[in-house]
XYZ file of N, CA and C in Angstrom:
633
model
N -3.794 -39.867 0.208
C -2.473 -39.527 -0.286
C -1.594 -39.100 0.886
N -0.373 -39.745 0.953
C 0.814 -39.074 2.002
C 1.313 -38.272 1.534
N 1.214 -36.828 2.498
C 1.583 -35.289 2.898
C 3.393 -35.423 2.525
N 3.523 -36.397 2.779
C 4.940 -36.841 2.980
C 5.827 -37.249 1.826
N 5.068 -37.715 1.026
C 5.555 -38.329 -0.266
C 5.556 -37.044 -1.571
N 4.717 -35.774 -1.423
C 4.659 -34.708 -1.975
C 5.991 -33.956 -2.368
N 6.454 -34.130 -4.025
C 7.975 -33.449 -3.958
C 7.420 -32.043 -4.003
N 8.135 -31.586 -3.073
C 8.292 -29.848 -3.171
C 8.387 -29.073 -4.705
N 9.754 -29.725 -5.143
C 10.276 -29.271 -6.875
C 9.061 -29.682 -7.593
N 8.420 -30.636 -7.990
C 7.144 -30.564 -8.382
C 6.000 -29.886 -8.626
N 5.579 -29.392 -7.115
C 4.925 -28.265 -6.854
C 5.069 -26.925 -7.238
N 6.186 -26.725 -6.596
C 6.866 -25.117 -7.608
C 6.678 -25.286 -9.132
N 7.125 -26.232 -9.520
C 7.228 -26.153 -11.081
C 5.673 -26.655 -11.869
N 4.742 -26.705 -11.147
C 3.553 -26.981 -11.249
C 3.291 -25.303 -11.246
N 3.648 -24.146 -9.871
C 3.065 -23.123 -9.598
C 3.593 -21.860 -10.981
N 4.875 -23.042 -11.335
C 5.564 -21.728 -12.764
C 4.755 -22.366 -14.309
N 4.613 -23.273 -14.342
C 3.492 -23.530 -15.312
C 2.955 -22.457 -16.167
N 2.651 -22.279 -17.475
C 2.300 -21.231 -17.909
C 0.531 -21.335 -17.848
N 0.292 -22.351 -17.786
C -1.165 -22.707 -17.653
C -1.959 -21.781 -15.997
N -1.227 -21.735 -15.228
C -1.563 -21.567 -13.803
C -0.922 -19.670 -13.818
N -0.485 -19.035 -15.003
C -0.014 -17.940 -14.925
C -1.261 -17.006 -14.745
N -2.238 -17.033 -15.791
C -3.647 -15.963 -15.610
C -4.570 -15.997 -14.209
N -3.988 -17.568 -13.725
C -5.004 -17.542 -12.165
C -4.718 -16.297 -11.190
N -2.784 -16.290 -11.533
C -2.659 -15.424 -10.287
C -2.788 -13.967 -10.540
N -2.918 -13.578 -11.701
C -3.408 -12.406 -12.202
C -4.716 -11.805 -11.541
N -5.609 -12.907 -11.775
C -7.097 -12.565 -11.255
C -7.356 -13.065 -9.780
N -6.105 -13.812 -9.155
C -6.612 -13.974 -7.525
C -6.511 -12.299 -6.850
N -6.069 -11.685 -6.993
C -5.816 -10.413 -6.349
C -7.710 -9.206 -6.602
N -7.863 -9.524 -7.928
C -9.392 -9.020 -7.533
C -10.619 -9.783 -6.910
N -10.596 -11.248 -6.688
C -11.442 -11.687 -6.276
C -10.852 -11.754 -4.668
N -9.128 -11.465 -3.935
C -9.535 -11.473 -2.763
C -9.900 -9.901 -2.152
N -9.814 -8.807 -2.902
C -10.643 -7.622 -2.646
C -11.986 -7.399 -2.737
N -12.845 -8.346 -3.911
C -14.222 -8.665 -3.837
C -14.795 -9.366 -2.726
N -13.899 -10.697 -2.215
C -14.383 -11.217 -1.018
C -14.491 -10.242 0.015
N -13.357 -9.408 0.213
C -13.495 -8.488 1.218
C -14.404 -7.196 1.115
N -14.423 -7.002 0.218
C -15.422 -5.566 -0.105
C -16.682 -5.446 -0.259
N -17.289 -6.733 -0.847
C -18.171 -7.098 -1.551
C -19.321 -8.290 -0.719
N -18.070 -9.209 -1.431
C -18.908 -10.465 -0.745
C -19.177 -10.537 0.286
N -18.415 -10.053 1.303
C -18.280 -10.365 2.732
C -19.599 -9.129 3.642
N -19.318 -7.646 2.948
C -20.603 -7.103 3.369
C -21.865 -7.573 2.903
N -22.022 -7.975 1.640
C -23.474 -8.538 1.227
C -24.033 -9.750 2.261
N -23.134 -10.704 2.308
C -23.621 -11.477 3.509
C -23.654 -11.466 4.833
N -22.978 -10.054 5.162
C -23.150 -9.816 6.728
C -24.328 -8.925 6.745
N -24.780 -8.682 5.626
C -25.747 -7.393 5.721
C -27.112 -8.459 5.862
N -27.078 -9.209 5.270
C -28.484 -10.471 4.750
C -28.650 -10.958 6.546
N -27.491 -11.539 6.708
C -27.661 -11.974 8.375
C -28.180 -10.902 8.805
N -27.851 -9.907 9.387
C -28.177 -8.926 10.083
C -29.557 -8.492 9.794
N -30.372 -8.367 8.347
C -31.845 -8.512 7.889
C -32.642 -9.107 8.987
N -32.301 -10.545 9.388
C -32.702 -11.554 10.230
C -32.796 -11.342 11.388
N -31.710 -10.098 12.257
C -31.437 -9.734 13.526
C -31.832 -8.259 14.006
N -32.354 -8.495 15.346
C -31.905 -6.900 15.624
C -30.657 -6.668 16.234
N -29.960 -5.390 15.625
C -28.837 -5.274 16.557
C -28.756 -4.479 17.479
N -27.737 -4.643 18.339
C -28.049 -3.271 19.583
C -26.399 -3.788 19.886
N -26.041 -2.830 21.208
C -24.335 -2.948 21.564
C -24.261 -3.841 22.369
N -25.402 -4.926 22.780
C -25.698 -5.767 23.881
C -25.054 -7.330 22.704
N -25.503 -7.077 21.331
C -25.340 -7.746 20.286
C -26.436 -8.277 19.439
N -26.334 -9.274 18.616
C -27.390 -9.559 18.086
C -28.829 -10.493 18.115
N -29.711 -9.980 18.241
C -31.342 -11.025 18.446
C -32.025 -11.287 17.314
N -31.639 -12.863 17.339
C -32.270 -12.855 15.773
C -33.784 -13.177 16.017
N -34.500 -12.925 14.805
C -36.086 -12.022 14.922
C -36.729 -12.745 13.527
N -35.777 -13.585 13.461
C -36.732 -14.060 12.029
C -36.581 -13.280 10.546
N -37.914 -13.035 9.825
C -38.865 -12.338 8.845
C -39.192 -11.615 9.474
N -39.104 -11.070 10.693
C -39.835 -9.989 11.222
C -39.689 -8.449 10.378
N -38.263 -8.173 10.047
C -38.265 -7.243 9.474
C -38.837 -6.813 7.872
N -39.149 -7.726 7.289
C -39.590 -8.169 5.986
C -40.723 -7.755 6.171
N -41.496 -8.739 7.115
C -42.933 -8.519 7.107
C -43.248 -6.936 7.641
N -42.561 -6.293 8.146
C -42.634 -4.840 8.301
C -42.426 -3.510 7.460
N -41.399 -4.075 6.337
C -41.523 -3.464 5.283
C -42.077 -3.863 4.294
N -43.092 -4.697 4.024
C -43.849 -5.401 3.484
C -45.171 -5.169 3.212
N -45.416 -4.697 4.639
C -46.895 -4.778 5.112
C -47.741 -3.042 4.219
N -48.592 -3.775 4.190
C -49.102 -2.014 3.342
C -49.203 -0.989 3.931
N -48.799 0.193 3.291
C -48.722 1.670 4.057
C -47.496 1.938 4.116
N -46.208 0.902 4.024
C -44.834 0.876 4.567
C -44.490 2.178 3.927
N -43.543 2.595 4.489
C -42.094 3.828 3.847
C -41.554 2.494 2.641
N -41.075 1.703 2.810
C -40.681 0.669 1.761
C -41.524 1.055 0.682
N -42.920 0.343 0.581
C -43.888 0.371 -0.778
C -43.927 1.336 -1.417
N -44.302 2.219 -0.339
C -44.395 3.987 -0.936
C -42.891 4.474 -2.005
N -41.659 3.840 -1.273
C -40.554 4.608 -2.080
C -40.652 3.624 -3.488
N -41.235 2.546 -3.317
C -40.828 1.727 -4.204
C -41.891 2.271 -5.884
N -42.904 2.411 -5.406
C -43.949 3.261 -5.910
C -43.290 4.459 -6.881
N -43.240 5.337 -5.960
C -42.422 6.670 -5.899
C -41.345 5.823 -7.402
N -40.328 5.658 -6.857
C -39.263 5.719 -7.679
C -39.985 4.661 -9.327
N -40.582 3.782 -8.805
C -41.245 3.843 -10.309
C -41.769 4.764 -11.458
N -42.419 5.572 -10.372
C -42.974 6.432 -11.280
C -41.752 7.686 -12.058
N -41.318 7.767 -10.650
C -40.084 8.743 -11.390
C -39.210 8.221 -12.678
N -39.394 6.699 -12.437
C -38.799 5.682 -13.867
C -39.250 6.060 -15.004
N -40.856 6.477 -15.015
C -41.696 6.032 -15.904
C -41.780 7.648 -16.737
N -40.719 8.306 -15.741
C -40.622 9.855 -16.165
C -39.134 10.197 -16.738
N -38.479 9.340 -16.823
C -36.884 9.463 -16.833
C -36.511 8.795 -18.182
N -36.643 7.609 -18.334
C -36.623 6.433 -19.364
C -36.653 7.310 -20.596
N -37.968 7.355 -20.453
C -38.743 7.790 -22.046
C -37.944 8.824 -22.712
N -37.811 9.827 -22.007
C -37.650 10.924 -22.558
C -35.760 10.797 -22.290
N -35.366 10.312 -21.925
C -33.643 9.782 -21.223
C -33.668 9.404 -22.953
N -34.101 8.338 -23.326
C -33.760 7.409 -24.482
C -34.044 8.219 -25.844
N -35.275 8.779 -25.736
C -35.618 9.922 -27.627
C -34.903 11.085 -27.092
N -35.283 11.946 -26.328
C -33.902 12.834 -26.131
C -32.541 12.503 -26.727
N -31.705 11.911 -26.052
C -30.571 11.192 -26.126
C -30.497 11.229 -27.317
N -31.158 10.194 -28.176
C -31.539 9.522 -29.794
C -31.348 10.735 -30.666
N -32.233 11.681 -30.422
C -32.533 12.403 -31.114
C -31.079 13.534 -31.200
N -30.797 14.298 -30.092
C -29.254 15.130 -29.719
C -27.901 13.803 -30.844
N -28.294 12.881 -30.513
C -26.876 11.949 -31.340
C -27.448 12.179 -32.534
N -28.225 11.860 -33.175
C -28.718 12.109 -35.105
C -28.007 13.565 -35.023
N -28.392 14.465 -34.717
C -28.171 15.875 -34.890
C -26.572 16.031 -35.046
N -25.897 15.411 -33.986
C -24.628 15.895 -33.742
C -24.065 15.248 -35.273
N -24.767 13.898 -35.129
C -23.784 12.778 -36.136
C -24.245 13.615 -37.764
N -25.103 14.401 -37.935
C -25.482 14.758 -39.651
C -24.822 15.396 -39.989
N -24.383 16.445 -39.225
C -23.361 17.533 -39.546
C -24.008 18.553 -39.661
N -25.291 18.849 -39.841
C -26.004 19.876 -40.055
C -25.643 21.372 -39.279
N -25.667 21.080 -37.962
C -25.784 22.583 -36.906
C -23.938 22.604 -37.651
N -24.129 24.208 -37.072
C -22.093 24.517 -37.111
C -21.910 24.331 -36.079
N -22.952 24.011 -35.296
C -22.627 24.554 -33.164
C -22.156 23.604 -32.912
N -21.210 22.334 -33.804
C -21.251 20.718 -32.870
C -20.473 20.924 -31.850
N -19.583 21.590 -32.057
C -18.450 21.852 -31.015
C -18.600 21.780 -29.704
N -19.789 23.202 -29.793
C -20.445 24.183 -28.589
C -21.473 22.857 -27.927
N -22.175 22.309 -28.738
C -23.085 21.428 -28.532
C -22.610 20.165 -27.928
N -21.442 20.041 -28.375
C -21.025 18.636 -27.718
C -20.040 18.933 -25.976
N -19.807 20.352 -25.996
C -19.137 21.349 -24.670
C -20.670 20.864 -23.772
N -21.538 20.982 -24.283
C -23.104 21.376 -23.549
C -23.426 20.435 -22.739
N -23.519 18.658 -23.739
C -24.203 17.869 -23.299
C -23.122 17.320 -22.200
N -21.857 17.449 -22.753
C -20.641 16.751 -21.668
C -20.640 17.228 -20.309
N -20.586 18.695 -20.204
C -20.459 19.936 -19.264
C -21.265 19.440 -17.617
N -22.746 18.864 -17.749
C -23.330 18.146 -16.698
C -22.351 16.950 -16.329
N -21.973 16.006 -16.775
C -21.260 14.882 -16.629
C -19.965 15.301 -15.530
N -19.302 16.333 -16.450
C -18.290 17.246 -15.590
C -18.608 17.584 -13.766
N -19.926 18.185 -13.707
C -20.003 18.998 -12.527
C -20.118 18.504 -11.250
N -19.624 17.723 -10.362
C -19.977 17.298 -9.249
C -21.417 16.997 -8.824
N -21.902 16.242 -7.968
C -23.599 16.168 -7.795
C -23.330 17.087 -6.414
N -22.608 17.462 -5.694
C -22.724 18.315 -4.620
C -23.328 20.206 -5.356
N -22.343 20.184 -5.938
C -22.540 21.386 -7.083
C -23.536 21.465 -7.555
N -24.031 20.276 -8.654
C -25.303 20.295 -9.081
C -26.578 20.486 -8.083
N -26.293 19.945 -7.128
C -27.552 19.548 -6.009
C -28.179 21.031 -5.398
N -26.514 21.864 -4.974
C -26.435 23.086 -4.653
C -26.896 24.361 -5.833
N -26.697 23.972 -7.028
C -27.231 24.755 -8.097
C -28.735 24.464 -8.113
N -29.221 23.811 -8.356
C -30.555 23.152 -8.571
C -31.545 23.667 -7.383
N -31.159 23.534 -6.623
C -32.053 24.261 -5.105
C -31.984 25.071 -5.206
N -30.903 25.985 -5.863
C -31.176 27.914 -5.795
C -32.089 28.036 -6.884
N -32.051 27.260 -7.941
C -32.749 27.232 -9.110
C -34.536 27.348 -8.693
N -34.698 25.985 -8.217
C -36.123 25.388 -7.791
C -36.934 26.050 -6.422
N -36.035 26.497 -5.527
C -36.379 27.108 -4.438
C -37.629 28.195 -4.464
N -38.636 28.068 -3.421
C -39.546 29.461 -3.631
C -39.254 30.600 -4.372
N -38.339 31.131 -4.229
C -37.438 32.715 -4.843
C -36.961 32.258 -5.850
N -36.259 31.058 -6.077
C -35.412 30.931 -7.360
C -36.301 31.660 -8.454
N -34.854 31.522 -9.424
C -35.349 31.858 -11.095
C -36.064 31.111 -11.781
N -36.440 29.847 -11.141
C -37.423 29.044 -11.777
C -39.074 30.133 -11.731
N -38.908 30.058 -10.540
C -40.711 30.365 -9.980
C -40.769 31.976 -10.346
N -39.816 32.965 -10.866
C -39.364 34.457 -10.800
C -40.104 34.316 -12.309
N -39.371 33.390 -12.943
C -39.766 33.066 -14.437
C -41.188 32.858 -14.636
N -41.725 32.003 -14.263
C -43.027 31.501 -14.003
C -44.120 32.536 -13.554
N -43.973 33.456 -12.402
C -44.335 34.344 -11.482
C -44.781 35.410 -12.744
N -43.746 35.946 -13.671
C -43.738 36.589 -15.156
C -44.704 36.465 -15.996
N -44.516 35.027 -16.597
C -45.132 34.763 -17.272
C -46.643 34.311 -17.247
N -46.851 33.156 -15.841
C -48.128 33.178 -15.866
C -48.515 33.307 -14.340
N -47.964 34.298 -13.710
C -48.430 34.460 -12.335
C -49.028 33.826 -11.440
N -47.934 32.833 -11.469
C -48.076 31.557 -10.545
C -46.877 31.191 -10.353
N -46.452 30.167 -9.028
C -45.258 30.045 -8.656
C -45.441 28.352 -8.414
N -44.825 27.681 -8.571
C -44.944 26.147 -8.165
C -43.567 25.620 -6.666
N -44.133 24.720 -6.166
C -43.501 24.315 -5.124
C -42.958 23.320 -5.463
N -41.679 23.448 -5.946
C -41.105 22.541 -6.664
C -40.386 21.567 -6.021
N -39.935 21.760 -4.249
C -39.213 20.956 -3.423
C -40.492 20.169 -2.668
N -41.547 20.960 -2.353
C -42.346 20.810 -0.902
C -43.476 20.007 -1.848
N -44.219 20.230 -3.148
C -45.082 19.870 -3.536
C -44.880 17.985 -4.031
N -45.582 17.051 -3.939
C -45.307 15.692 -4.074
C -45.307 15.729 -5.418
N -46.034 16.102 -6.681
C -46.008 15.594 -7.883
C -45.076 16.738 -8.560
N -44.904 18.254 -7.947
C -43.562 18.760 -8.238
C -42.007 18.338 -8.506
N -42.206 17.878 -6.784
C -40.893 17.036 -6.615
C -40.828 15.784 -7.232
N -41.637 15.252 -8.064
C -41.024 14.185 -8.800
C -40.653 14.436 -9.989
N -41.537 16.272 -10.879
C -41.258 15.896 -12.340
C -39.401 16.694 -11.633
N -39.387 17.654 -11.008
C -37.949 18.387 -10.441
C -37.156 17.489 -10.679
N -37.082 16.263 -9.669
C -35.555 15.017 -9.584
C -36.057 14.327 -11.456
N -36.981 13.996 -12.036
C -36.807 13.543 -13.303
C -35.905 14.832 -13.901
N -36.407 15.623 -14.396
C -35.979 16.980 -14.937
C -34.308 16.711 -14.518
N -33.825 17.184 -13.282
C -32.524 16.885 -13.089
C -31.928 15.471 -13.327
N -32.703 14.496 -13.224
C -32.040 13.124 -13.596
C -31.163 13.445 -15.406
N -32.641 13.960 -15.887
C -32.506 13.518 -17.663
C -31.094 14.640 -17.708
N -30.833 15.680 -17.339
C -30.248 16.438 -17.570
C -28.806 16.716 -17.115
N -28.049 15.595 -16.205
C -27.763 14.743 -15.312
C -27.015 13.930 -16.467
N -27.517 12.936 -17.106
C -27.242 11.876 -17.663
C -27.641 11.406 -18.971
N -28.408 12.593 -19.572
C -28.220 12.443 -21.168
C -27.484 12.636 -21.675
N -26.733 13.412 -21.668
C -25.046 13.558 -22.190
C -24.170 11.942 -22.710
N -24.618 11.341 -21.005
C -23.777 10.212 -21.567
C -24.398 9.070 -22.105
N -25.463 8.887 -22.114
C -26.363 8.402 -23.637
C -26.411 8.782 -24.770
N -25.731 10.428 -25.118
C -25.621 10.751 -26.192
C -24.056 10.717 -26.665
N -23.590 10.307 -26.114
C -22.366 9.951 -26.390
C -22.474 8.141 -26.959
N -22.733 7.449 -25.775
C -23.298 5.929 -26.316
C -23.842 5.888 -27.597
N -24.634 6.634 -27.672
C -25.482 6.425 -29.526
C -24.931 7.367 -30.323
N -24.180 8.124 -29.994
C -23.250 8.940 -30.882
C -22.265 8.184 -31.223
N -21.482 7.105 -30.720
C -20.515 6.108 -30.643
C -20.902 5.190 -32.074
N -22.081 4.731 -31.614
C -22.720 3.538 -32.490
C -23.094 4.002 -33.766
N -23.869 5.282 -33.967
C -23.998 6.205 -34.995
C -22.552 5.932 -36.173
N -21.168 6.426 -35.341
C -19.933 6.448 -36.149
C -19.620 5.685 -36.522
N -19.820 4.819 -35.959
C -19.649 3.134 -36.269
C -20.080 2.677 -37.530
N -20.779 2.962 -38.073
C -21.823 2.484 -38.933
C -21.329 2.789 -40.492
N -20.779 1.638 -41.099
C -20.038 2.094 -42.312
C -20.632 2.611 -43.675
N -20.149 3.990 -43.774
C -21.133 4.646 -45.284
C -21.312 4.281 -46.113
N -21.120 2.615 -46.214
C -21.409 1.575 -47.727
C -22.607 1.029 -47.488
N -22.980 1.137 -45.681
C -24.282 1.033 -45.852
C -25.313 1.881 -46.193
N -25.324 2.814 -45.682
C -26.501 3.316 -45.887
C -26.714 3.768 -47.642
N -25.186 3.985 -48.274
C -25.624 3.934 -49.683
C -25.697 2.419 -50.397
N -25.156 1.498 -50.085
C -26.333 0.100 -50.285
C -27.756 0.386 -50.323
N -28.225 0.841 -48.753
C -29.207 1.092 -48.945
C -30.231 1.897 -49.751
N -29.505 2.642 -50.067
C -30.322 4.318 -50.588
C -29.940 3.434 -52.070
N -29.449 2.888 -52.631
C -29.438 2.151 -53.876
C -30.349 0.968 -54.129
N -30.894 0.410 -52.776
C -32.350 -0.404 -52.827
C -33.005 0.157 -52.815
N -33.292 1.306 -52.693
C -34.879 2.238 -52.677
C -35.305 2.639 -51.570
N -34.153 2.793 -49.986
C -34.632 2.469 -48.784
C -34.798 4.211 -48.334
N -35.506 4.663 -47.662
C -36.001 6.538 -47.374
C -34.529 6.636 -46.525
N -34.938 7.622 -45.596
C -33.944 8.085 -44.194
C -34.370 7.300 -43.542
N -35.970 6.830 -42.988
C -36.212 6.328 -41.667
C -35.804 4.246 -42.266
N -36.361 4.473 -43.328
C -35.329 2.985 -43.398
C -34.190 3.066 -43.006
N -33.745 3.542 -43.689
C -32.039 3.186 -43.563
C -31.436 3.438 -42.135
N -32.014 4.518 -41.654
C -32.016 4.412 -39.797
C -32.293 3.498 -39.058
């Protein structure tokens, strides 16, 4: 095609088109994704491949792979690690959660108010704050081990000890971020129109049916 033969007026009135209106809406976040996003993810992948230094870059293969790979790594171990802390978070993240939304949604407590101040209140607090609360908490001296020390005259090492420090960061995870799971299934709870469940309760269906 000749560059030359291209009417200008054409083009423009091609670019005012109402068809071509939503493109330019959404070019403005995909050229901040290229830049923010896309562009570090693939400079980061190259660089995987290289060592760097201020001399510049030596590329090295899989070398680094096979080093965090290899057994014994800091890699495996965290990967390990944070499973397990998964396998401590999940469970009790999800029936927790479950359970705080039924409560709020029955009407039963008078406290919903206070109760719904409670679960939000973590969500609120900064993780610098939290991080800084939590260590005075857990610390040798804290009121954790003061409590403990009381009751069954023993103190736990709740930062320094390995299977301490994992139920500690679960404990703060769930407590952290159930709030806003109980909001999610508190959401879905409201949702749920009261023709059903008396449909149901008119088929013969209990509470845990109809739940």
């Amino acid at each position: 095609m000749n560059v030359t033969n291209i009417d200008p007026e054409s083009v423009f009135n091609r670019l005012k088109s109402r068809k071509a209106i939503p493109y330019y809406f959404v070019v403005p976040f995909f050229v901040v994704w290229a830049i923010f996003y896309l562009y570090p993810l693939l400079w980061a992948i190259w660089l995987s491949f290289n060592n760097y230094s201020f001399t510049g870059l030596q590329f090295v293969g899989l070398e680094h792979y096979e080093t965090i790979l290899s057994p014994g790594s800091q890699f495996l171990q965290s990967v390990v690690i944070t499973g397990i802390i998964t396998l401590m978070v999940v469970p009790v993240q999800v029936v927790l959660s479950l359970v705080f939304a039924i409560v709020l949604d029955s009407g039963y407590t008078r406290f919903v108010k206070i109760l719904r101040s409670g679960y939000i209140l973590p969500l609120a607090i900064s993780t610098v704050v939290m991080a800084a609360f939590l260590a005075l908490l857990l610390n040798r001296n804290g009121l954790v081990n003061l409590l403990l020390n009381d009751l069954i005259g023993q103190q736990v090492s709740w930062i320094t000890d390995p299977l301490a420090a994992k139920v500690s960061v679960a404990i703060t995870h769930n407590w952290r971020t159930i709030g806003l799971f109980v909001i999610i299934y508190l959401a879905g709870l409201q949702n749920v129109p009261p023709n059903l469940y008396r449909a149901a309760k008119i088929d013969g269906a209990n509470r845990l049916q109809s739940f």
